[in-house]
PDB file of C-alpha atoms and ligand atoms in Angstrom:
ATOM      1  CA  MET A  38      -0.013  -0.050  -0.144  1.00 87.00           C
ATOM      2  CA  LEU A  39       3.037   2.145   0.344  1.00 91.00           C
ATOM      3  CA  GLU A  40       4.244   1.259  -2.963  1.00 91.00           C
ATOM      4  CA  LYS A  41       4.317   4.835  -4.267  1.00 95.00           C
ATOM      5  CA  ARG A  42       6.101   5.995  -1.046  1.00 97.00           C
ATOM      6  CA  LEU A  43       3.346   8.762  -0.944  1.00 98.00           C
ATOM      7  CA  LEU A  44       0.767   9.265   1.781  1.00 98.00           C
ATOM      8  CA  PRO A  45      -2.097  11.783   1.257  1.00 98.00           C
ATOM      9  CA  ILE A  46      -3.084  13.311   4.706  1.00 98.00           C
ATOM     10  CA  VAL A  47      -6.500  14.557   4.436  1.00 98.00           C
ATOM     11  CA  VAL A  48      -8.563  16.833   6.658  1.00 98.00           C
ATOM     12  CA  LEU A  49     -12.234  16.230   5.288  1.00 97.00           C
ATOM     13  CA  ASP A  50     -14.321  19.238   5.795  1.00 97.00           C
ATOM     14  CA  ASP A  51     -17.324  17.884   3.670  1.00 97.00           C
ATOM     15  CA  GLU A  52     -18.144  14.183   3.382  1.00 96.00           C
ATOM     16  CA  GLU A  53     -19.197  14.887  -0.196  1.00 97.00           C
ATOM     17  CA  HIS A  54     -15.769  15.529  -1.111  1.00 98.00           C
ATOM     18  CA  ALA A  55     -14.695  12.018  -0.263  1.00 98.00           C
ATOM     19  CA  GLU A  56     -15.675  10.331  -3.449  1.00 98.00           C
ATOM     20  CA  PRO A  57     -14.358  13.006  -6.001  1.00 98.00           C
ATOM     21  CA  LEU A  58     -11.154  13.010  -3.949  1.00 98.00           C
ATOM     22  CA  ALA A  59     -10.455   9.300  -3.945  1.00 98.00           C
ATOM     23  CA  GLU A  60     -11.360   9.342  -7.704  1.00 98.00           C
ATOM     24  CA  ALA A  61      -8.643  11.966  -8.224  1.00 98.00           C
ATOM     25  CA  LEU A  62      -5.959  10.286  -6.341  1.00 98.00           C
ATOM     26  CA  LEU A  63      -6.649   6.743  -8.122  1.00 98.00           C
ATOM     27  CA  ALA A  64      -6.711   8.868 -11.433  1.00 98.00           C
ATOM     28  CA  ALA A  65      -2.949   9.609 -10.627  1.00 98.00           C
ATOM     29  CA  GLY A  66      -2.272   5.981  -9.751  1.00 97.00           C
ATOM     30  CA  LEU A  67      -2.406   6.256  -5.962  1.00 98.00           C
ATOM     31  CA  ASP A  68      -4.463   3.832  -4.104  1.00 98.00           C
ATOM     32  CA  VAL A  69      -3.680   4.797  -0.537  1.00 98.00           C
ATOM     33  CA  ILE A  70      -5.458   7.662   1.451  1.00 98.00           C
ATOM     34  CA  GLU A  71      -5.405   8.772   5.111  1.00 98.00           C
ATOM     35  CA  LEU A  72      -8.412  10.442   6.580  1.00 98.00           C
ATOM     36  CA  THR A  73      -7.550  12.265   9.789  1.00 98.00           C
ATOM     37  CA  LEU A  74     -10.076  12.111  12.584  1.00 98.00           C
ATOM     38  CA  ARG A  75     -10.011  15.874  13.173  1.00 97.00           C
ATOM     39  CA  THR A  76     -13.527  16.806  11.508  1.00 97.00           C
ATOM     40  CA  PRO A  77     -17.095  15.443  11.797  1.00 97.00           C
ATOM     41  CA  ALA A  78     -16.864  14.336   8.160  1.00 97.00           C
ATOM     42  CA  ALA A  79     -13.990  11.971   8.642  1.00 98.00           C
ATOM     43  CA  MET A  80     -15.937   8.874   9.571  1.00 97.00           C
ATOM     44  CA  GLY A  81     -18.582   9.366   6.900  1.00 97.00           C
ATOM     45  CA  GLY A  82     -15.718   9.961   4.139  1.00 98.00           C
ATOM     46  CA  ILE A  83     -14.061   6.622   5.224  1.00 98.00           C
ATOM     47  CA  ARG A  84     -17.363   4.768   5.029  1.00 98.00           C
ATOM     48  CA  ARG A  85     -18.080   6.341   1.512  1.00 98.00           C
ATOM     49  CA  ILE A  86     -14.532   5.658   0.088  1.00 98.00           C
ATOM     50  CA  ARG A  87     -14.693   2.079   1.352  1.00 97.00           C
ATOM     51  CA  GLU A  88     -17.976   1.570  -0.271  1.00 97.00           C
ATOM     52  CA  LYS A  89     -17.377   2.927  -3.677  1.00 97.00           C
ATOM     53  CA  PHE A  90     -13.578   2.004  -3.952  1.00 98.00           C
ATOM     54  CA  PRO A  91     -12.746  -1.303  -2.624  1.00 96.00           C
ATOM     55  CA  GLN A  92      -9.455  -0.930  -4.395  1.00 96.00           C
ATOM     56  CA  MET A  93      -8.346   2.033  -2.055  1.00 98.00           C
ATOM     57  CA  HIS A  94      -6.252   1.422   0.875  1.00 98.00           C
ATOM     58  CA  VAL A  95      -8.021   3.463   3.693  1.00 98.00           C
ATOM     59  CA  GLY A  96      -6.274   4.641   6.771  1.00 98.00           C
ATOM     60  CA  ALA A  97      -7.412   6.677   9.613  1.00 98.00           C
ATOM     61  CA  GLY A  98      -5.201   9.497  10.888  1.00 98.00           C
ATOM     62  CA  THR A  99      -5.015  11.332  14.099  1.00 98.00           C
ATOM     63  CA  VAL A 100      -6.013   8.366  16.190  1.00 98.00           C
ATOM     64  CA  LEU A 101      -5.787   9.588  19.628  1.00 98.00           C
ATOM     65  CA  ASP A 102      -7.994   7.037  21.488  1.00 98.00           C
ATOM     66  CA  PRO A 103      -7.968   3.386  21.769  1.00 98.00           C
ATOM     67  CA  GLU A 104     -11.814   3.096  21.795  1.00 98.00           C
ATOM     68  CA  VAL A 105     -12.197   4.237  18.231  1.00 98.00           C
ATOM     69  CA  VAL A 106      -9.931   1.632  17.007  1.00 98.00           C
ATOM     70  CA  PRO A 107     -12.590  -1.275  16.690  1.00 98.00           C
ATOM     71  CA  GLN A 108     -14.972   1.114  15.009  1.00 97.00           C
ATOM     72  CA  LEU A 109     -12.173   1.763  12.393  1.00 98.00           C
ATOM     73  CA  ALA A 110     -11.811  -1.965  11.958  1.00 98.00           C
ATOM     74  CA  ASP A 111     -15.426  -2.542  11.345  1.00 97.00           C
ATOM     75  CA  LEU A 112     -15.361   0.031   8.882  1.00 97.00           C
ATOM     76  CA  GLY A 113     -12.593  -1.844   6.933  1.00 97.00           C
ATOM     77  CA  VAL A 114      -9.884   0.840   7.718  1.00 98.00           C
ATOM     78  CA  GLU A 115      -6.485  -0.885   7.007  1.00 98.00           C
ATOM     79  CA  PHE A 116      -4.097   1.223   9.024  1.00 98.00           C
ATOM     80  CA  ALA A 117      -4.130   3.794  11.784  1.00 98.00           C
ATOM     81  CA  VAL A 118      -1.762   6.922  12.013  1.00 98.00           C
ATOM     82  CA  ALA A 119      -0.972   8.834  15.169  1.00 98.00           C
ATOM     83  CA  PRO A 120       0.785  11.913  15.811  1.00 98.00           C
ATOM     84  CA  GLY A 121       2.268  10.629  19.012  1.00 98.00           C
ATOM     85  CA  LEU A 122       3.388   7.238  20.703  1.00 98.00           C
ATOM     86  CA  ASN A 123       0.648   6.122  22.839  1.00 98.00           C
ATOM     87  CA  ALA A 124       0.949   2.525  23.898  1.00 98.00           C
ATOM     88  CA  ALA A 125      -2.903   2.110  24.398  1.00 98.00           C
ATOM     89  CA  VAL A 126      -3.675   3.057  20.879  1.00 98.00           C
ATOM     90  CA  ILE A 127      -0.962   0.910  19.472  1.00 98.00           C
ATOM     91  CA  GLN A 128      -2.033  -2.158  21.456  1.00 98.00           C
ATOM     92  CA  ALA A 129      -5.642  -1.573  20.374  1.00 98.00           C
ATOM     93  CA  ALA A 130      -4.471  -1.623  16.760  1.00 98.00           C
ATOM     94  CA  GLN A 131      -2.475  -4.701  17.248  1.00 98.00           C
ATOM     95  CA  ARG A 132      -5.611  -6.519  18.868  1.00 98.00           C
ATOM     96  CA  VAL A 133      -7.590  -6.048  15.862  1.00 98.00           C
ATOM     97  CA  GLY A 134      -4.690  -6.906  13.327  1.00 97.00           C
ATOM     98  CA  MET A 135      -4.567  -3.254  12.170  1.00 98.00           C
ATOM     99  CA  GLN A 136      -1.126  -1.676  11.054  1.00 97.00           C
ATOM    100  CA  ILE A 137      -0.274   1.496  12.961  1.00 98.00           C
ATOM    101  CA  PHE A 138       2.197   4.113  12.239  1.00 98.00           C
ATOM    102  CA  PRO A 139       2.726   6.112  15.572  1.00 98.00           C
ATOM    103  CA  GLY A 140       4.484   9.291  15.750  1.00 98.00           C
ATOM    104  CA  VAL A 141       7.908   9.642  17.028  1.00 98.00           C
ATOM    105  CA  THR A 142      10.368  12.625  17.512  1.00 98.00           C
ATOM    106  CA  SER A 143      13.456  11.111  19.409  1.00 98.00           C
ATOM    107  CA  PRO A 144      15.667   8.091  20.054  1.00 98.00           C
ATOM    108  CA  THR A 145      13.879   7.466  23.103  1.00 98.00           C
ATOM    109  CA  GLU A 146      10.587   7.172  21.525  1.00 98.00           C
ATOM    110  CA  ILE A 147      11.853   5.050  18.608  1.00 98.00           C
ATOM    111  CA  GLU A 148      13.040   2.552  21.174  1.00 98.00           C
ATOM    112  CA  MET A 149       9.557   2.656  22.960  1.00 98.00           C
ATOM    113  CA  ALA A 150       8.151   1.968  19.489  1.00 98.00           C
ATOM    114  CA  ARG A 151      10.404  -0.937  19.086  1.00 97.00           C
ATOM    115  CA  ALA A 152       9.612  -2.432  22.394  1.00 97.00           C
ATOM    116  CA  LEU A 153       5.729  -2.276  21.428  1.00 98.00           C
ATOM    117  CA  GLY A 154       6.578  -4.092  18.358  1.00 97.00           C
ATOM    118  CA  VAL A 155       6.146  -1.273  15.922  1.00 97.00           C
ATOM    119  CA  GLU A 156       8.376  -1.008  12.874  1.00 94.00           C
ATOM    120  CA  THR A 157       6.997   1.851  10.718  1.00 97.00           C
ATOM    121  CA  LEU A 158       7.028   5.284  12.557  1.00 98.00           C
ATOM    122  CA  LYS A 159       5.591   8.469  11.658  1.00 98.00           C
ATOM    123  CA  PHE A 160       8.270  11.370  11.908  1.00 98.00           C
ATOM    124  CA  PHE A 161       6.335  14.200  13.072  1.00 98.00           C
ATOM    125  CA  PRO A 162       6.402  17.199  12.725  1.00 98.00           C
ATOM    126  CA  ALA A 163       9.264  16.505  10.443  1.00 98.00           C
ATOM    127  CA  GLU A 164      10.340  19.981   9.205  1.00 98.00           C
ATOM    128  CA  PRO A 165      10.061  21.779  12.559  1.00 98.00           C
ATOM    129  CA  LEU A 166      12.074  18.960  14.075  1.00 98.00           C
ATOM    130  CA  GLY A 167      15.029  19.509  11.604  1.00 97.00           C
ATOM    131  CA  GLY A 168      13.723  17.782   8.666  1.00 98.00           C
ATOM    132  CA  VAL A 169      16.049  15.408   6.422  1.00 98.00           C
ATOM    133  CA  THR A 170      18.905  16.398   8.596  1.00 98.00           C
ATOM    134  CA  MET A 171      17.361  15.248  11.794  1.00 98.00           C
ATOM    135  CA  LEU A 172      15.930  12.026  10.079  1.00 98.00           C
ATOM    136  CA  LYS A 173      19.233  11.083   8.812  1.00 98.00           C
ATOM    137  CA  ALA A 174      20.719  11.453  12.335  1.00 98.00           C
ATOM    138  CA  LEU A 175      17.904   9.237  13.629  1.00 97.00           C
ATOM    139  CA  ILE A 176      18.396   6.691  10.848  1.00 97.00           C
ATOM    140  CA  GLY A 177      22.042   6.304  11.830  1.00 96.00           C
ATOM    141  CA  PRO A 178      21.542   4.074  14.953  1.00 97.00           C
ATOM    142  CA  TYR A 179      18.402   2.475  13.958  1.00 97.00           C
ATOM    143  CA  GLY A 180      18.449   1.994  10.421  1.00 94.00           C
ATOM    144  CA  HIS A 181      19.949  -1.542  10.686  1.00 96.00           C
ATOM    145  CA  THR A 182      17.026  -2.694  12.832  1.00 96.00           C
ATOM    146  CA  GLY A 183      14.566  -2.524   9.879  1.00 95.00           C
ATOM    147  CA  ILE A 184      12.765   0.553  11.427  1.00 96.00           C
ATOM    148  CA  ARG A 185      11.311   2.589   8.525  1.00 97.00           C
ATOM    149  CA  PHE A 186       9.858   6.182   8.896  1.00 98.00           C
ATOM    150  CA  VAL A 187       6.922   8.094   7.366  1.00 98.00           C
ATOM    151  CA  PRO A 188       7.972  11.685   7.731  1.00 98.00           C
ATOM    152  CA  THR A 189       5.127  14.278   7.628  1.00 98.00           C
ATOM    153  CA  GLY A 190       4.512  17.804   8.801  1.00 98.00           C
ATOM    154  CA  GLY A 191       5.413  20.697   6.571  1.00 98.00           C
ATOM    155  CA  ILE A 192       6.547  18.807   3.510  1.00 97.00           C
ATOM    156  CA  ASP A 193       6.099  19.856   0.028  1.00 96.00           C
ATOM    157  CA  ALA A 194       6.865  18.359  -3.292  1.00 94.00           C
ATOM    158  CA  GLU A 195      10.521  19.692  -3.436  1.00 95.00           C
ATOM    159  CA  LYS A 196      11.150  18.613  -0.003  1.00 97.00           C
ATOM    160  CA  ALA A 197       9.473  15.316  -0.584  1.00 97.00           C
ATOM    161  CA  SER A 198      12.235  14.598  -3.218  1.00 96.00           C
ATOM    162  CA  GLU A 199      14.818  15.121  -0.468  1.00 97.00           C
ATOM    163  CA  TYR A 200      13.173  12.553   2.098  1.00 98.00           C
ATOM    164  CA  ALA A 201      12.498   9.933  -0.763  1.00 97.00           C
ATOM    165  CA  LYS A 202      16.340   9.681  -1.151  1.00 97.00           C
ATOM    166  CA  LEU A 203      16.629   7.906   2.098  1.00 97.00           C
ATOM    167  CA  ASP A 204      15.963   4.236   2.081  1.00 96.00           C
ATOM    168  CA  ALA A 205      14.641   3.987   5.509  1.00 97.00           C
ATOM    169  CA  VAL A 206      11.805   6.295   4.241  1.00 98.00           C
ATOM    170  CA  ALA A 207       8.797   4.090   3.737  1.00 97.00           C
ATOM    171  CA  ALA A 208       6.533   6.876   2.424  1.00 98.00           C
ATOM    172  CA  ILE A 209       6.366  10.558   2.648  1.00 98.00           C
ATOM    173  CA  GLY A 210       3.251  11.801   4.097  1.00 98.00           C
ATOM    174  CA  GLY A 211       1.605  15.259   3.519  1.00 98.00           C
ATOM    175  CA  SER A 212      -1.361  17.433   2.778  1.00 98.00           C
ATOM    176  CA  TRP A 213       0.092  19.794   0.221  1.00 97.00           C
ATOM    177  CA  PHE A 214      -1.627  17.999  -2.752  1.00 97.00           C
ATOM    178  CA  VAL A 215      -4.709  17.333  -0.916  1.00 98.00           C
ATOM    179  CA  LYS A 216      -5.519  20.633   0.644  1.00 96.00           C
ATOM    180  CA  GLY A 217      -8.864  21.289   1.819  1.00 95.00           C
ATOM    181  CA  SER A 218      -9.041  24.661  -0.297  1.00 96.00           C
ATOM    182  CA  LEU A 219      -8.472  22.641  -3.527  1.00 97.00           C
ATOM    183  CA  MET A 220     -11.324  20.361  -2.566  1.00 97.00           C
ATOM    184  CA  LYS A 221     -13.523  23.303  -1.450  1.00 96.00           C
ATOM    185  CA  GLU A 222     -12.889  24.799  -5.016  1.00 97.00           C
ATOM    186  CA  GLY A 223     -13.687  21.616  -6.677  1.00 96.00           C
ATOM    187  CA  ARG A 224     -10.356  21.460  -8.285  1.00 97.00           C
ATOM    188  CA  PHE A 225      -9.992  17.832  -8.065  1.00 98.00           C
ATOM    189  CA  ASP A 226      -8.143  17.775 -11.530  1.00 98.00           C
ATOM    190  CA  THR A 227      -5.476  19.965  -9.840  1.00 98.00           C
ATOM    191  CA  ILE A 228      -5.224  17.298  -6.999  1.00 98.00           C
ATOM    192  CA  THR A 229      -4.628  14.606  -9.776  1.00 98.00           C
ATOM    193  CA  GLU A 230      -1.842  16.718 -11.406  1.00 98.00           C
ATOM    194  CA  MET A 231       0.009  17.513  -8.221  1.00 98.00           C
ATOM    195  CA  THR A 232      -0.354  13.908  -6.982  1.00 98.00           C
ATOM    196  CA  ARG A 233       1.022  12.794 -10.351  1.00 98.00           C
ATOM    197  CA  GLU A 234       3.927  15.299  -9.995  1.00 97.00           C
ATOM    198  CA  ALA A 235       4.633  14.151  -6.351  1.00 97.00           C
ATOM    199  CA  ILE A 236       4.657  10.404  -7.559  1.00 97.00           C
ATOM    200  CA  ALA A 237       7.155  11.213 -10.354  1.00 97.00           C
ATOM    201  CA  ARG A 238       9.448  13.342  -8.045  1.00 96.00           C
ATOM    202  CA  ILE A 239       9.669  10.575  -5.449  1.00 96.00           C
ATOM    203  CA  ALA A 240      10.358   7.856  -8.255  1.00 96.00           C
ATOM    204  CA  THR A 241      13.114   9.856  -9.728  1.00 95.00           C
ATOM    205  CA  ALA A 242      14.692  10.876  -6.306  1.00 88.00           C
TER     206      ALA A 242
HETATM  207  C1  3PG B 358      -0.527  15.854   9.937  1.00 58.09           C
HETATM  208  O1  3PG B 358      -0.686  14.858  10.481  1.00 58.09           O
HETATM  209  O2  3PG B 358      -0.994  16.983  10.094  1.00 58.09           O
HETATM  210  C2  3PG B 358       0.480  15.858   8.746  1.00 58.09           C
HETATM  211  O3  3PG B 358       1.784  15.751   9.118  1.00 58.09           O
HETATM  212  C3  3PG B 358       0.224  16.919   7.867  1.00 58.09           C
HETATM  213  O4  3PG B 358       1.280  17.826   7.736  1.00 58.09           O
HETATM  214  P1  3PG B 358       1.145  18.923   6.538  1.00 58.09           P
HETATM  215  O5  3PG B 358      -0.331  19.460   6.520  1.00 58.09           O
HETATM  216  O6  3PG B 358       2.214  19.839   7.005  1.00 58.09           O
HETATM  217  O7  3PG B 358       1.616  18.356   5.324  1.00 58.09           O
END
């Protein structure tokens, strides 16, 4: 599901945008989407995409509470993403066999995540933490363990190319190509174009 090494992080304001958004991403060749649980539209959006686009790998982002995980599993959510490292959330995902990418910022948190049996970690917020330079420093002692990172936070197409050069980067997450303003303006063609561009940049990096 992270084959293209690109993870769209979506803050959905209107449930009605879910289908055209999924269509726009699929048109660009991307079959994965993360809908953040930050808006009332998120759950409905997840349901709509699961129903209409079974080929789409749907994840839930901003998963802060373990209680929501079984509901997500019932909706067919394949993976969960969290901004921080919360053992209760991680264990709730593991109980239902859902992949989880918890957020880490430091060596201590990486080791806590490893102890909990998690191997793919969100590096968040990537840019404010020092970006590629910081991530390279973290990969130094942990890269050989098989730990992989999904940097997110403040990344754009240009910066994505830099992260993509690192083997330990499983995927680059971001909202720059799925911004709420684009959806509000109905510019789903632009979303397809920007997604294509991001995929191409990552592939050539
Ligand atoms: C998030 O979880 O909010 C992501 O990191 C998105 O970051 P971005 O909006 O800066 O791309």
